[in-house]
Coordinates of N, CA, C and O in Angstrom, one line a residue:
M1 N -11.1 -102.9 -38.5 CA -10.5 -101.8 -38.0 C -11.0 -101.2 -36.6 O -12.2 -101.4 -36.4
N2 N -10.1 -100.9 -35.8 CA -10.6 -100.4 -34.5 C -10.5 -98.9 -34.5 O -9.4 -98.3 -34.2
F3 N -11.5 -98.1 -34.6 CA -11.5 -96.6 -34.7 C -12.1 -96.2 -33.4 O -13.0 -96.6 -32.8
R4 N -11.1 -95.3 -32.7 CA -11.7 -94.7 -31.5 C -12.5 -93.5 -31.7 O -12.7 -92.7 -32.6
T5 N -13.7 -93.4 -30.9 CA -14.6 -92.4 -30.9 C -13.8 -91.3 -30.3 O -12.9 -91.2 -29.4
P6 N -14.1 -89.9 -30.9 CA -13.6 -88.7 -30.1 C -14.1 -88.6 -28.8 O -15.0 -89.0 -28.4
R7 N -13.3 -87.9 -28.1 CA -13.4 -87.7 -26.6 C -14.5 -86.8 -26.6 O -14.9 -85.7 -27.3
I8 N -15.5 -87.0 -25.5 CA -16.7 -86.2 -25.5 C -16.3 -85.0 -24.2 O -16.0 -85.5 -23.4
E9 N -16.3 -83.9 -24.9 CA -16.1 -82.7 -24.1 C -17.3 -82.0 -23.6 O -18.1 -81.9 -24.3
N10 N -17.2 -81.4 -22.3 CA -18.3 -80.7 -21.7 C -17.7 -79.5 -20.8 O -17.5 -79.9 -19.6
E11 N -17.4 -78.6 -21.4 CA -16.7 -77.4 -20.7 C -17.6 -76.9 -19.5 O -17.0 -76.6 -18.5
K12 N -18.9 -77.1 -19.5 CA -19.8 -76.6 -18.6 C -19.6 -77.5 -17.2 O -19.5 -77.1 -16.2
H13 N -19.4 -78.8 -17.8 CA -19.3 -79.8 -16.6 C -18.1 -79.5 -15.9 O -17.8 -79.7 -14.8
R14 N -16.9 -79.3 -16.6 CA -15.6 -79.2 -16.3 C -15.6 -78.0 -15.3 O -14.7 -78.0 -14.1
R15 N -16.3 -76.9 -15.6 CA -16.3 -75.7 -14.6 C -17.0 -76.1 -13.4 O -16.5 -75.7 -12.4
F16 N -18.2 -76.7 -13.5 CA -18.9 -77.4 -12.3 C -18.0 -78.2 -11.4 O -17.9 -77.7 -10.3
I17 N -17.2 -79.1 -12.1 CA -16.2 -79.7 -11.1 C -15.2 -78.9 -10.6 O -14.9 -79.0 -9.4
A18 N -14.7 -78.0 -11.3 CA -13.6 -77.1 -10.6 C -14.3 -76.2 -9.7 O -13.4 -75.6 -8.8
G19 N -15.3 -76.0 -9.5 CA -16.2 -75.1 -8.4 C -16.4 -76.0 -7.2 O -16.9 -75.3 -6.2
L20 N -16.1 -77.2 -7.1 CA -16.3 -78.1 -5.8 C -15.0 -78.2 -5.1 O -14.0 -78.0 -5.6
P21 N -15.3 -78.6 -3.9 CA -13.9 -78.9 -3.1 C -13.2 -80.1 -3.4 O -13.9 -81.0 -4.0
C22 N -11.9 -80.2 -3.1 CA -11.1 -81.3 -3.5 C -11.7 -82.5 -2.9 O -12.1 -82.5 -1.6
L23 N -11.8 -83.6 -3.5 CA -12.1 -84.9 -2.9 C -11.3 -85.3 -1.7 O -11.7 -86.1 -0.9
C24 N -10.2 -85.0 -1.8 CA -9.1 -85.6 -0.8 C -9.1 -84.7 0.3 O -8.8 -85.2 1.4
C25 N -8.9 -83.2 0.2 CA -8.4 -82.5 1.3 C -9.4 -81.3 1.5 O -9.4 -80.6 2.6
G26 N -10.4 -81.0 0.7 CA -11.5 -80.2 0.8 C -10.9 -78.7 0.3 O -11.8 -77.8 0.6
S27 N -9.7 -78.6 -0.3 CA -9.3 -77.3 -0.7 C -10.2 -76.9 -1.6 O -10.9 -77.5 -2.5
S28 N -10.3 -75.3 -1.9 CA -11.2 -74.8 -2.9 C -10.4 -74.4 -4.1 O -11.0 -74.1 -5.2
D29 N -9.1 -74.7 -4.0 CA -8.2 -74.4 -5.4 C -8.3 -75.7 -6.3 O -7.3 -76.6 -6.2
V30 N -9.3 -76.0 -7.0 CA -9.5 -77.1 -7.7 C -9.4 -77.3 -9.2 O -9.7 -76.2 -9.8
Q31 N -9.1 -78.3 -9.6 CA -9.1 -78.5 -11.1 C -9.9 -79.8 -11.6 O -10.0 -80.6 -10.5
A32 N -10.6 -79.8 -12.7 CA -11.2 -81.2 -12.9 C -10.3 -82.1 -13.2 O -9.5 -82.0 -14.5
A33 N -10.2 -83.1 -12.5 CA -9.1 -84.1 -12.9 C -9.6 -85.4 -13.6 O -10.7 -86.0 -13.3
H34 N -9.3 -85.6 -14.7 CA -9.7 -86.8 -15.5 C -9.2 -88.2 -15.1 O -8.0 -88.3 -14.7
I35 N -10.1 -89.0 -15.0 CA -9.7 -90.3 -14.6 C -9.0 -91.2 -15.8 O -10.0 -91.4 -16.9
R36 N -8.0 -91.7 -15.9 CA -7.4 -92.2 -16.9 C -7.5 -93.8 -17.2 O -7.5 -94.2 -18.4
Y37 N -7.6 -94.5 -16.2 CA -7.7 -95.9 -16.3 C -9.0 -96.3 -16.9 O -10.0 -95.8 -16.8
S38 N -9.0 -97.6 -17.5 CA -10.3 -98.1 -18.1 C -11.2 -98.8 -16.9 O -10.7 -99.2 -15.9
E39 N -12.4 -98.8 -17.3 CA -13.4 -99.5 -16.4 C -14.3 -100.3 -17.5 O -15.5 -99.9 -17.7
P40 N -13.9 -101.3 -18.0 CA -14.7 -102.0 -19.0 C -16.2 -102.4 -18.7 O -17.0 -102.4 -19.7
E41 N -16.5 -102.6 -17.5 CA -17.9 -103.0 -17.1 C -18.8 -101.9 -17.4 O -20.0 -102.2 -17.6
I42 N -18.4 -100.6 -17.6 CA -19.2 -99.5 -17.8 C -18.9 -98.9 -19.3 O -19.5 -97.8 -19.7
G43 N -18.1 -99.6 -20.1 CA -17.6 -99.0 -21.3 C -16.6 -98.0 -21.3 O -16.4 -97.3 -22.3
K44 N -15.9 -97.7 -20.2 CA -14.9 -96.7 -20.2 C -13.5 -97.5 -20.6 O -13.2 -98.1 -19.9
R45 N -13.0 -96.7 -21.7 CA -11.6 -97.2 -21.9 C -10.6 -96.4 -21.4 O -11.0 -95.2 -20.9
G46 N -9.5 -97.0 -21.3 CA -8.2 -96.3 -20.8 C -8.0 -95.2 -21.8 O -8.1 -95.3 -22.9
T47 N -7.0 -94.3 -21.4 CA -6.4 -93.2 -22.3 C -5.0 -93.4 -22.4 O -4.2 -93.8 -21.4
G48 N -4.3 -92.9 -23.5 CA -2.9 -92.8 -23.6 C -2.5 -91.5 -22.8 O -3.0 -90.8 -22.1
M49 N -1.1 -91.6 -22.9 CA -0.3 -90.5 -22.2 C -0.8 -89.0 -22.5 O -1.1 -88.1 -21.6
A50 N -0.9 -88.8 -23.8 CA -1.3 -87.3 -24.2 C -2.8 -87.1 -24.4 O -3.3 -86.6 -25.0
E51 N -3.7 -88.1 -23.9 CA -5.1 -88.2 -24.3 C -5.8 -88.2 -23.0 O -5.4 -88.6 -21.7
K52 N -6.9 -87.3 -22.9 CA -7.8 -87.4 -21.7 C -9.2 -88.3 -22.1 O -9.5 -88.6 -23.0
S53 N -9.8 -88.7 -20.8 CA -10.9 -89.3 -20.7 C -12.1 -88.4 -21.2 O -11.9 -87.2 -21.3
D54 N -13.3 -89.0 -21.4 CA -14.5 -88.1 -21.6 C -14.7 -87.2 -20.4 O -14.2 -87.5 -19.3
D55 N -15.4 -85.9 -20.4 CA -15.3 -85.1 -19.3 C -16.3 -85.7 -18.1 O -16.3 -85.2 -17.1
C56 N -17.1 -86.5 -18.7 CA -18.1 -87.2 -17.5 C -17.2 -88.0 -16.7 O -17.7 -88.3 -15.4
F57 N -15.9 -88.2 -16.9 CA -15.0 -89.0 -15.9 C -14.0 -88.1 -15.3 O -12.8 -88.3 -15.5
T58 N -14.5 -87.1 -14.7 CA -13.7 -85.9 -13.9 C -14.2 -85.9 -12.5 O -15.4 -86.1 -12.4
V59 N -13.3 -85.7 -11.7 CA -13.5 -85.5 -10.1 C -12.8 -84.0 -9.9 O -11.8 -83.7 -10.5
P60 N -13.1 -83.5 -8.7 CA -12.4 -82.3 -8.2 C -11.4 -82.7 -7.4 O -11.3 -83.4 -6.5
L61 N -10.2 -82.3 -7.8 CA -8.8 -82.4 -7.1 C -7.9 -81.1 -7.1 O -8.0 -80.4 -8.0
C62 N -7.5 -80.9 -5.9 CA -6.7 -79.7 -5.9 C -5.5 -79.8 -6.6 O -5.1 -81.0 -7.0
V63 N -4.6 -78.9 -6.8 CA -3.5 -78.9 -7.5 C -2.4 -80.0 -7.1 O -1.9 -80.7 -7.9
T64 N -2.4 -80.0 -5.8 CA -1.2 -80.9 -5.1 C -1.9 -82.4 -5.4 O -1.0 -83.3 -5.9
H65 N -3.0 -82.8 -5.2 CA -3.6 -84.1 -5.2 C -3.6 -84.3 -6.8 O -3.5 -85.6 -7.2
H66 N -4.1 -83.4 -7.6 CA -4.1 -83.8 -9.0 C -2.6 -84.1 -9.7 O -2.5 -85.1 -10.3
R67 N -1.7 -83.7 -9.1 CA -0.3 -83.8 -9.4 C 0.1 -85.2 -9.0 O 0.7 -86.0 -9.6
L68 N -0.3 -85.6 -7.8 CA 0.1 -86.8 -7.2 C -0.7 -88.0 -8.0 O -0.2 -89.0 -8.3
Q69 N -1.9 -87.8 -8.4 CA -2.8 -88.6 -9.2 C -2.0 -89.0 -10.6 O -2.0 -90.2 -10.8
H70 N -1.4 -88.1 -11.0 CA -0.6 -88.1 -12.4 C 0.7 -88.7 -12.1 O 1.3 -89.6 -12.9
D71 N 1.4 -88.4 -11.1 CA 2.9 -88.8 -10.9 C 3.0 -90.1 -10.2 O 4.1 -90.7 -10.0
W72 N 2.0 -90.8 -9.4 CA 2.0 -91.9 -8.7 C 2.5 -93.1 -9.6 O 3.3 -94.0 -9.0
G73 N 2.2 -93.2 -10.8 CA 2.6 -94.4 -11.6 C 1.3 -95.4 -11.9 O 1.2 -95.4 -13.0
N74 N 0.7 -95.7 -10.9 CA -0.4 -96.8 -11.0 C -1.5 -95.7 -10.4 O -1.9 -96.0 -9.3
E75 N -2.4 -95.2 -11.4 CA -3.4 -94.4 -11.0 C -4.5 -95.4 -10.1 O -5.0 -94.8 -9.1
R76 N -4.8 -96.4 -10.6 CA -5.8 -97.2 -10.0 C -5.3 -97.4 -8.4 O -6.1 -97.5 -7.5
E77 N -4.0 -97.8 -8.4 CA -3.5 -97.9 -6.9 C -3.6 -96.7 -6.1 O -3.9 -96.9 -5.0
W78 N -3.1 -95.4 -6.8 CA -3.5 -94.2 -6.1 C -4.6 -94.1 -5.6 O -4.8 -93.8 -4.3
W79 N -5.8 -94.3 -6.3 CA -7.3 -94.1 -5.9 C -7.5 -95.2 -4.6 O -8.3 -94.7 -3.7
K80 N -7.0 -96.1 -4.9 CA -7.2 -97.3 -3.8 C -6.6 -96.8 -2.5 O -7.4 -96.9 -1.5
L81 N -5.4 -96.2 -2.4 CA -4.9 -95.7 -1.3 C -5.5 -94.6 -0.7 O -5.6 -94.3 0.6
M82 N -6.4 -93.9 -1.5 CA -7.0 -92.7 -1.1 C -8.4 -93.1 -0.7 O -9.2 -92.5 -0.1
N83 N -8.7 -94.4 -0.7 CA -10.0 -95.0 -0.3 C -11.1 -94.3 -1.2 O -12.2 -94.0 -0.6
I84 N -11.0 -94.1 -2.7 CA -12.0 -93.3 -3.5 C -12.3 -94.1 -4.5 O -11.3 -94.7 -5.2
D85 N -13.5 -94.4 -5.0 CA -13.8 -94.9 -6.1 C -14.1 -93.8 -7.2 O -15.2 -93.4 -7.2
P86 N -13.2 -93.4 -8.0 CA -13.3 -92.1 -8.6 C -14.4 -92.3 -9.7 O -15.0 -91.2 -10.2
V87 N -14.5 -93.4 -10.3 CA -15.5 -93.5 -11.4 C -17.1 -93.3 -10.9 O -17.8 -92.7 -11.5
K88 N -17.2 -94.0 -9.8 CA -18.4 -93.9 -9.2 C -18.8 -92.5 -8.8 O -19.7 -91.8 -9.1
I89 N -17.8 -91.6 -8.2 CA -17.9 -90.5 -8.0 C -18.2 -89.5 -9.1 O -18.9 -88.7 -9.1
A90 N -17.3 -89.7 -10.1 CA -17.3 -89.0 -11.4 C -18.8 -89.0 -11.9 O -19.4 -88.0 -12.4
L91 N -19.4 -90.3 -11.9 CA -20.6 -90.5 -12.5 C -21.8 -89.8 -11.8 O -22.7 -89.2 -12.3
R92 N -21.5 -89.9 -10.4 CA -22.5 -89.3 -9.6 C -22.7 -87.9 -9.6 O -23.6 -87.1 -9.8
L93 N -21.4 -87.2 -9.8 CA -21.3 -85.8 -10.1 C -21.8 -85.4 -11.4 O -22.5 -84.2 -11.6
Y94 N -21.6 -86.2 -12.4 CA -22.0 -85.9 -13.8 C -23.7 -86.1 -13.8 O -24.2 -85.2 -14.4
S95 N -24.2 -86.6 -12.9 CA -25.7 -86.8 -12.9 C -26.3 -85.6 -12.3 O -27.5 -85.5 -12.3
V96 N -25.8 -85.1 -11.5 CA -26.0 -83.7 -10.8 C -25.4 -82.4 -11.5 O -25.5 -81.4 -10.8
S97 N -24.6 -82.6 -12.5 CA -23.9 -81.5 -12.9 C -24.8 -80.3 -12.9 O -25.8 -80.1 -13.6
G98 N -24.0 -79.1 -12.3 CA -24.6 -77.8 -12.5 C -25.5 -77.5 -11.1 O -25.7 -76.4 -10.7
D99 N -25.7 -78.5 -10.3 CA -26.3 -78.4 -9.0 C -25.1 -78.3 -7.8 O -24.8 -79.5 -7.5
Q100 N -24.8 -77.0 -7.7 CA -23.8 -76.9 -6.6 C -23.9 -77.5 -5.3 O -22.9 -78.3 -4.8
S101 N -25.0 -77.4 -4.7 CA -25.3 -77.9 -3.5 C -25.3 -79.5 -3.4 O -24.7 -80.1 -2.7
R102 N -25.8 -80.2 -4.5 CA -25.7 -81.6 -4.5 C -24.4 -82.2 -4.9 O -24.0 -83.0 -4.2
G103 N -23.7 -81.5 -5.7 CA -22.3 -81.7 -5.9 C -21.5 -81.7 -4.5 O -20.6 -82.5 -4.5
E104 N -21.6 -80.7 -4.0 CA -20.7 -80.5 -2.7 C -21.3 -81.6 -1.6 O -20.3 -82.3 -1.0
M105 N -22.4 -81.9 -1.5 CA -23.1 -83.1 -0.7 C -22.2 -84.4 -1.1 O -22.0 -85.1 -0.2
I106 N -22.2 -84.6 -2.5 CA -21.4 -85.9 -2.8 C -20.1 -85.8 -2.4 O -19.6 -86.8 -2.1
V107 N -19.4 -84.9 -2.7 CA -18.0 -84.7 -2.4 C -17.7 -84.8 -0.9 O -16.8 -85.5 -0.6
N108 N -18.6 -84.1 0.0 CA -18.4 -84.1 1.3 C -18.6 -85.7 1.9 O -18.0 -86.1 2.9
A109 N -19.6 -86.3 1.4 CA -19.8 -87.7 1.7 C -18.7 -88.5 1.5 O -18.4 -89.5 2.3
C110 N -18.2 -88.4 0.3 CA -17.0 -89.1 -0.1 C -15.7 -89.0 0.9 O -15.2 -89.9 1.3
R111 N -15.5 -87.6 1.3 CA -14.4 -87.4 2.1 C -14.8 -88.0 3.4 O -13.7 -88.4 4.0
Q112 N -15.9 -87.8 4.1 CA -16.2 -88.4 5.3 C -16.0 -89.9 5.2 O -15.4 -90.5 6.2
Q113 N -16.3 -90.6 4.2 CA -16.3 -92.1 3.9 C -14.7 -92.3 3.9 O -14.2 -93.4 4.5
C114 N -13.9 -91.5 3.1 CA -12.5 -91.8 2.9 C -11.8 -91.6 4.3 O -10.7 -92.4 4.4
A115 N -12.1 -90.8 5.0 CA -11.5 -90.4 6.3 C -11.8 -91.5 7.4 O -10.9 -91.7 8.2
A116 N -12.7 -92.4 7.1 CA -13.3 -93.4 8.0 C -12.4 -94.6 8.1 O -11.6 -94.9 7.1

């Protein structure tokens, strides 16, 4: 039998993510956006329509970009168009969770790289 493990929730980390600027536009009206697609190399499984990933796989997105992420159809393609590796960014942010200045440094570096 294939039993799924329960989703790992971390409300403190989600609040940290929501306090960072949007990865795409820098807006401060941000939500913690869960990355839904799988990344088998690191053991991240994909999620169903009514299911969220573990909270370590969240990135800061404004309401507009969060809606685009969900509505695009192919999430992996959307992130590729944005020139962002959200899993890498999510794990970097999780490693500094709670440290606002380091979190902002990561987000700002990502935004600069994406704009290039």
